[in-house]
mmCIF file of C-alpha atoms in Angstrom:
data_model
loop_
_atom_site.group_PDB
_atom_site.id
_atom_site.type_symbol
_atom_site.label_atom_id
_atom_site.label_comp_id
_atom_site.label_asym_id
_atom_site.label_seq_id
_atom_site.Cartn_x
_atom_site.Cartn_y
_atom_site.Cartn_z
ATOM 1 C CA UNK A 1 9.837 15.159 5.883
ATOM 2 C CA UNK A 2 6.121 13.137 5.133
ATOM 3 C CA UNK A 3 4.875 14.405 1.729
ATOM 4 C CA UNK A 4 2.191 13.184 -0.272
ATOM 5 C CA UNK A 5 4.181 10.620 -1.881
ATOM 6 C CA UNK A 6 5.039 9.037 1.661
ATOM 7 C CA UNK A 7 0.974 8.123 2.621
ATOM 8 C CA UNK A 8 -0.278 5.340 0.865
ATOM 9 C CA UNK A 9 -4.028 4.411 2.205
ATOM 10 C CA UNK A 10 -3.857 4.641 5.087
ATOM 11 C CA UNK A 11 -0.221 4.034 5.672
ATOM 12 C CA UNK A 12 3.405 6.036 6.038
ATOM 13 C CA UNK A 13 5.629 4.431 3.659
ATOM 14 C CA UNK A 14 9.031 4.796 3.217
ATOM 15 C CA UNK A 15 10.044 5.426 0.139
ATOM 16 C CA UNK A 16 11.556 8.371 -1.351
ATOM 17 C CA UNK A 17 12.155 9.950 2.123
ATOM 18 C CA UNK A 18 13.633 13.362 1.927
ATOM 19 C CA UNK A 19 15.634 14.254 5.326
ATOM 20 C CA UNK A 20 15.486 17.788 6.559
ATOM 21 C CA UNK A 21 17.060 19.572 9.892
ATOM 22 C CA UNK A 22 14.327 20.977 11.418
ATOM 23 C CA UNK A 23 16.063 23.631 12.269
ATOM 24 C CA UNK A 24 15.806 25.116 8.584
ATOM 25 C CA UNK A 25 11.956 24.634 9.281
ATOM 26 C CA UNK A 26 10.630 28.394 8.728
ATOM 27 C CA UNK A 27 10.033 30.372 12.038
ATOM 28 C CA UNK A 28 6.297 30.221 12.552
ATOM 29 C CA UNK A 29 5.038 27.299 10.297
ATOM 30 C CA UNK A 30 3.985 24.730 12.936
ATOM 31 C CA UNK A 31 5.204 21.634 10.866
ATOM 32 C CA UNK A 32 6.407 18.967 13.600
ATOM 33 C CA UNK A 33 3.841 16.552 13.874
ATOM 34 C CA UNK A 34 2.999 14.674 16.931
ATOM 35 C CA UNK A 35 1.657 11.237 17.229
ATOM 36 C CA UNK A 36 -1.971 10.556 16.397
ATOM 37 C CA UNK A 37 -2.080 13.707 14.414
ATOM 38 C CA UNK A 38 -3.422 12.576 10.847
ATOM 39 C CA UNK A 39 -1.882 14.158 7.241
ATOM 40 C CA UNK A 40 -4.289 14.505 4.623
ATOM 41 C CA UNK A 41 -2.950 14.922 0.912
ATOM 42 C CA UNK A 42 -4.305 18.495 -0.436
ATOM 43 C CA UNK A 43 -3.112 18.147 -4.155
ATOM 44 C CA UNK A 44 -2.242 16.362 -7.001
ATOM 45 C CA UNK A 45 -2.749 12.383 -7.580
ATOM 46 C CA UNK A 46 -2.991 11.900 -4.071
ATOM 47 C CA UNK A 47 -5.425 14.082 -3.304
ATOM 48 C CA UNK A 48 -7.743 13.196 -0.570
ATOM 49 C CA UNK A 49 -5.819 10.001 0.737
ATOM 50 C CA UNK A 50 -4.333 9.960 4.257
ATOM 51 C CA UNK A 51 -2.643 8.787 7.265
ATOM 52 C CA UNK A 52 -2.242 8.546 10.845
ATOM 53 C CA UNK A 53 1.061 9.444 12.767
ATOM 54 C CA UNK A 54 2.432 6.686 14.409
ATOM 55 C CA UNK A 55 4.566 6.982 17.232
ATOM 56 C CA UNK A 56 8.134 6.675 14.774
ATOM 57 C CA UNK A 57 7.776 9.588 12.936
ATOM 58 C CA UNK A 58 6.368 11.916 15.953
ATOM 59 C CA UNK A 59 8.662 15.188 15.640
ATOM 60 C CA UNK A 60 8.839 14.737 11.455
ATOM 61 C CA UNK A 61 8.255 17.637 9.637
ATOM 62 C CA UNK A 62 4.957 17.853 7.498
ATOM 63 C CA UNK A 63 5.345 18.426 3.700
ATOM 64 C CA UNK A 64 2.383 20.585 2.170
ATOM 65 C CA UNK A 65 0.164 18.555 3.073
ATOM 66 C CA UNK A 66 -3.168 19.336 5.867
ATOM 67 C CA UNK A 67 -2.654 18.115 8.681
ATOM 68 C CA UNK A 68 -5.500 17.464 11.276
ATOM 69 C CA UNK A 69 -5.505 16.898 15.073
ATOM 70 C CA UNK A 70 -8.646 14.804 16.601
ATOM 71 C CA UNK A 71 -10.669 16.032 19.135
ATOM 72 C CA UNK A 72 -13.283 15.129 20.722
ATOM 73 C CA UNK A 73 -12.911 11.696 18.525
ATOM 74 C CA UNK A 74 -11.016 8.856 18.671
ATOM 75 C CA UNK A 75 -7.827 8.990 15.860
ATOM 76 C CA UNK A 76 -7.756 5.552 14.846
ATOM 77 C CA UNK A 77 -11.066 5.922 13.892
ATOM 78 C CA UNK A 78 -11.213 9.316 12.639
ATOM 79 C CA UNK A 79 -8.023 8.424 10.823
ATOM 80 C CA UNK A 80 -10.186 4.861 8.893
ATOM 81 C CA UNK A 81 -13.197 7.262 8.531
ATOM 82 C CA UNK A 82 -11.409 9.518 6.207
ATOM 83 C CA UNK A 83 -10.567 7.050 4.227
ATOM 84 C CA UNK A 84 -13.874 5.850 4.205
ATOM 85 C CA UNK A 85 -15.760 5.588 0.785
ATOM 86 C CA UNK A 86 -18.492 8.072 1.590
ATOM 87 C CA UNK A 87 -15.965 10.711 3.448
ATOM 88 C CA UNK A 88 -13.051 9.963 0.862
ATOM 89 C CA UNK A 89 -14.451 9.641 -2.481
ATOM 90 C CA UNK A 90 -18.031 11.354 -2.197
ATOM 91 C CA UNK A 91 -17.089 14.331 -0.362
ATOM 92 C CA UNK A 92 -13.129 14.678 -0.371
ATOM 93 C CA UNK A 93 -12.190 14.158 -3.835
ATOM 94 C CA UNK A 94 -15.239 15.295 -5.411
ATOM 95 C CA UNK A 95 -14.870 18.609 -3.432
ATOM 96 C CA UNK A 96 -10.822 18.625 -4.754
ATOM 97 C CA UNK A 97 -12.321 18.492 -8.423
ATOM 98 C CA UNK A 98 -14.065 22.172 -8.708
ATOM 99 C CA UNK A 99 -10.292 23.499 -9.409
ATOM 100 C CA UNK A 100 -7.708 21.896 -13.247
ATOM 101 C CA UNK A 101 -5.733 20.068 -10.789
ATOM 102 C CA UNK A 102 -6.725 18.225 -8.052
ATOM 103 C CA UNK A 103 -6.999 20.488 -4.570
ATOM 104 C CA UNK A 104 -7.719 20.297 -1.158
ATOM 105 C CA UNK A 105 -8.028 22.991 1.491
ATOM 106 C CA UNK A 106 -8.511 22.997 5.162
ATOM 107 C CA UNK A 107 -12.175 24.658 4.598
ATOM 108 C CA UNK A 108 -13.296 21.758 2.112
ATOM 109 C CA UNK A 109 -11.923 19.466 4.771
ATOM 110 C CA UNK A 110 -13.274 20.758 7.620
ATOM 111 C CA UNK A 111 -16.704 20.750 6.352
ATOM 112 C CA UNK A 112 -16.992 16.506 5.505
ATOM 113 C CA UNK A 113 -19.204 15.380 7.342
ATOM 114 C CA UNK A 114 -18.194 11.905 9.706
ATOM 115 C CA UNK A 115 -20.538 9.752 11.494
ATOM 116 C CA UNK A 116 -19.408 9.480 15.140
ATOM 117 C CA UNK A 117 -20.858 6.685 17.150
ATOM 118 C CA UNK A 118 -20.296 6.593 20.947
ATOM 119 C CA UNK A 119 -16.491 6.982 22.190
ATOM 120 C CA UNK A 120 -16.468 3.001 23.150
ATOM 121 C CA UNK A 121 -17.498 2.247 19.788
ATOM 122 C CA UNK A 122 -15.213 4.169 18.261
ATOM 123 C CA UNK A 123 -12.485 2.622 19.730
ATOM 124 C CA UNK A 124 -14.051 -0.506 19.254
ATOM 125 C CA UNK A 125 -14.322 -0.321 15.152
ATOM 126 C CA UNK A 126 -10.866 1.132 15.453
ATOM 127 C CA UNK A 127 -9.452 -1.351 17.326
ATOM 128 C CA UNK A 128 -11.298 -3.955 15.133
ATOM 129 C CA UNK A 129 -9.969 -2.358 11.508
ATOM 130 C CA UNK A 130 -6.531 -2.586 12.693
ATOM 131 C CA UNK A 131 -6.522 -6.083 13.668
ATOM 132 C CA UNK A 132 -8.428 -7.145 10.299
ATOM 133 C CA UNK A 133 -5.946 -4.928 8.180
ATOM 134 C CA UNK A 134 -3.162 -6.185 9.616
ATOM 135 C CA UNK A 135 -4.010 -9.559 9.308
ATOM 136 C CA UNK A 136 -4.716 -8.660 5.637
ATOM 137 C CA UNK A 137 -1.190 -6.752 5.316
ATOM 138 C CA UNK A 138 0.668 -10.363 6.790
ATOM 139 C CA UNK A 139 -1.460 -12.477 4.043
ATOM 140 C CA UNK A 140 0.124 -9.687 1.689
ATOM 141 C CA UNK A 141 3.491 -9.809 2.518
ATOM 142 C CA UNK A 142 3.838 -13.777 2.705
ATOM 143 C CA UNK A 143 2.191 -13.614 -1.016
ATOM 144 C CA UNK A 144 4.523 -11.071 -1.820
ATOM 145 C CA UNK A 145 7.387 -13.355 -0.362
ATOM 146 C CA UNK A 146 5.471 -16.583 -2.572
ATOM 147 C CA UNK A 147 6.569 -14.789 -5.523
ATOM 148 C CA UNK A 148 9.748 -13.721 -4.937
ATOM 149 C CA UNK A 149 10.448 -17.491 -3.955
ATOM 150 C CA UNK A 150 8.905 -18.667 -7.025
ATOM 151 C CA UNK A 151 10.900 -16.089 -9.145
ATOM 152 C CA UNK A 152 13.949 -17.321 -7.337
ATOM 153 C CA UNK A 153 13.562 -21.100 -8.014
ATOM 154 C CA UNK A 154 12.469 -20.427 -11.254
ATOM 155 C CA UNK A 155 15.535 -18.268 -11.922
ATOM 156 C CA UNK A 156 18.134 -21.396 -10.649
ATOM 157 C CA UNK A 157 16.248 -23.842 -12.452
ATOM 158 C CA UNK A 158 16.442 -22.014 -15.837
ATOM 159 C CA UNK A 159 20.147 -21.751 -14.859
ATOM 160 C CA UNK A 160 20.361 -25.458 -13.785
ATOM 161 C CA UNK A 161 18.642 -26.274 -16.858
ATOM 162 C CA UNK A 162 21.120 -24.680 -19.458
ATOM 163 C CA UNK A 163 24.220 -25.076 -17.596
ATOM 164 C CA UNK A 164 23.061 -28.951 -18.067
ATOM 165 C CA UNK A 165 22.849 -29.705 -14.096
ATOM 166 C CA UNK A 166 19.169 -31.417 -14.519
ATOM 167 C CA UNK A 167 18.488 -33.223 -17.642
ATOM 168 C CA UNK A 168 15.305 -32.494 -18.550
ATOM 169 C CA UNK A 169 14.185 -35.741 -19.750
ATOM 170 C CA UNK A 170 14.413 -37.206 -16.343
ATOM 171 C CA UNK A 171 11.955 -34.346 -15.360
ATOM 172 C CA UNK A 172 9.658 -34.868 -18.537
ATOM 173 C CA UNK A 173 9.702 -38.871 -17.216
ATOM 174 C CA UNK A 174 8.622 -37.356 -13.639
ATOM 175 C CA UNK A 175 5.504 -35.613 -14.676
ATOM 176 C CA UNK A 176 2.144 -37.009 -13.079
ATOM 177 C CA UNK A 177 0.170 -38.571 -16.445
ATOM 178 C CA UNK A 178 -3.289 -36.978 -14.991
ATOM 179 C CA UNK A 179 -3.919 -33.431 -13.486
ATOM 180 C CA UNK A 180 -3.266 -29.804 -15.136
ATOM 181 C CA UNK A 181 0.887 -30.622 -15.542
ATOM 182 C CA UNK A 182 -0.187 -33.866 -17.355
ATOM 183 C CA UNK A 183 2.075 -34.704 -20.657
ATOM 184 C CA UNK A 184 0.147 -36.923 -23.439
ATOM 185 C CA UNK A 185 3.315 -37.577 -25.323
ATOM 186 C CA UNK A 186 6.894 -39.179 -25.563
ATOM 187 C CA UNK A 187 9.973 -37.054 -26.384
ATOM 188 C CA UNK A 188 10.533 -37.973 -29.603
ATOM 189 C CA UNK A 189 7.019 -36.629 -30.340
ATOM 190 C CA UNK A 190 8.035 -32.933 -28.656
ATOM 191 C CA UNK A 191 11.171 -32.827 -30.906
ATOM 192 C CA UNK A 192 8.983 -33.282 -33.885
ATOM 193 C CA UNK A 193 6.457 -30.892 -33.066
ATOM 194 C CA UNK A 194 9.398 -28.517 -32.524
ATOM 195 C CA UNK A 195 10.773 -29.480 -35.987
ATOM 196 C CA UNK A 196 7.527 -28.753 -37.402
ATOM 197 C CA UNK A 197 6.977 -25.013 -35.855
ATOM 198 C CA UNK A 198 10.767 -24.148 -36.231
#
């Protein structure tokens, strides 16, 4: 099942996915989405964020969430138009706000309005969007990967350091005398500082 907490600007994450037979679907609530088809969060913190269906998760069942099939306009790009700033936030959430907690209906969808250039540029700023985003999504992960190197190596070196595998004093005698790791000082003169503070 997609619910609100499983669309993430733009995207279908995974996380938190609750697995249902669709078979205990209730007779007459047309909740198996097909691909292209577009969810759009109706409530809570969500509200007003969305995603397309990609081809994985055609047949899922939709949560409570609205759920809108383009016609007449490309879905890629009806699908980066709603999350548009002037769809999106002027028009979406500000419409969600006239209730205590944040809520969407098909109605207050249906009337956003969407600028729709020709069916060829659609497709074209579609097509576009995707390649920039996911070229922005692999700079993302392999930052995201950075880290979790960094965090690793720092981890064993810690470890290295007090199981007394590297003596730091050989690695105080390695740093560069210029530059933002530069040391203006002997050993002795760290210890006494220490003293000092301690």
């Amino acid at each position: 099942m997609l619910r609100a907490t499983n669309i993430c600007r733009g995207e279908i994450v995974e996380k938190d996915m609750v697995y249902v037979d669709p078979k205990e679907v209730p007779i007459g609530r047309n909740a198996l989405l097909a691909q292209e088809e577009i969810l759009v969060v109706r409530s809570g913190a969500y509200t007003a964020d969305s995603a397309i269906v990609p081809q994985e998760y055609s047949g899922a069942v939709a949560g409570y969430d609205l759920v809108v099939a383009a016609t007449g306009v490309s879905p890629r790009f009806l699908a980066f138009a709603l999350l548009a700033g002037y769809v999106r936030d002027d028009q979406l959430i500000v419409a969600s706000l006239r209730a205590a907690q944040p809520h969407l209906n098909a109605e207050e969808l249906g009337v956003a309005l969407v600028l729709l250039p020709s069916w060829q540029d659609q497709v074209a700023i579609a097509e576009y969007l995707d390649t920039v985003t996911r070229q922005i999504q692999t700079t993302i992960t392999h930052g995201r990967r950075q880290i979790e190197l960094l965090g690793e190596y720092r981890n064993r070196l810690i470890a290295d350091v007090v199981s007394g595998k590297i003596d730091v004093r050989e690695v105080a005698a390695a740093l560069p005398d210029e530059g933002p790791f530069a040391y203006k000082g002997t050993l002795d003169e760290v210890r006494r500082f220490h003293k000092k503070q301690g």
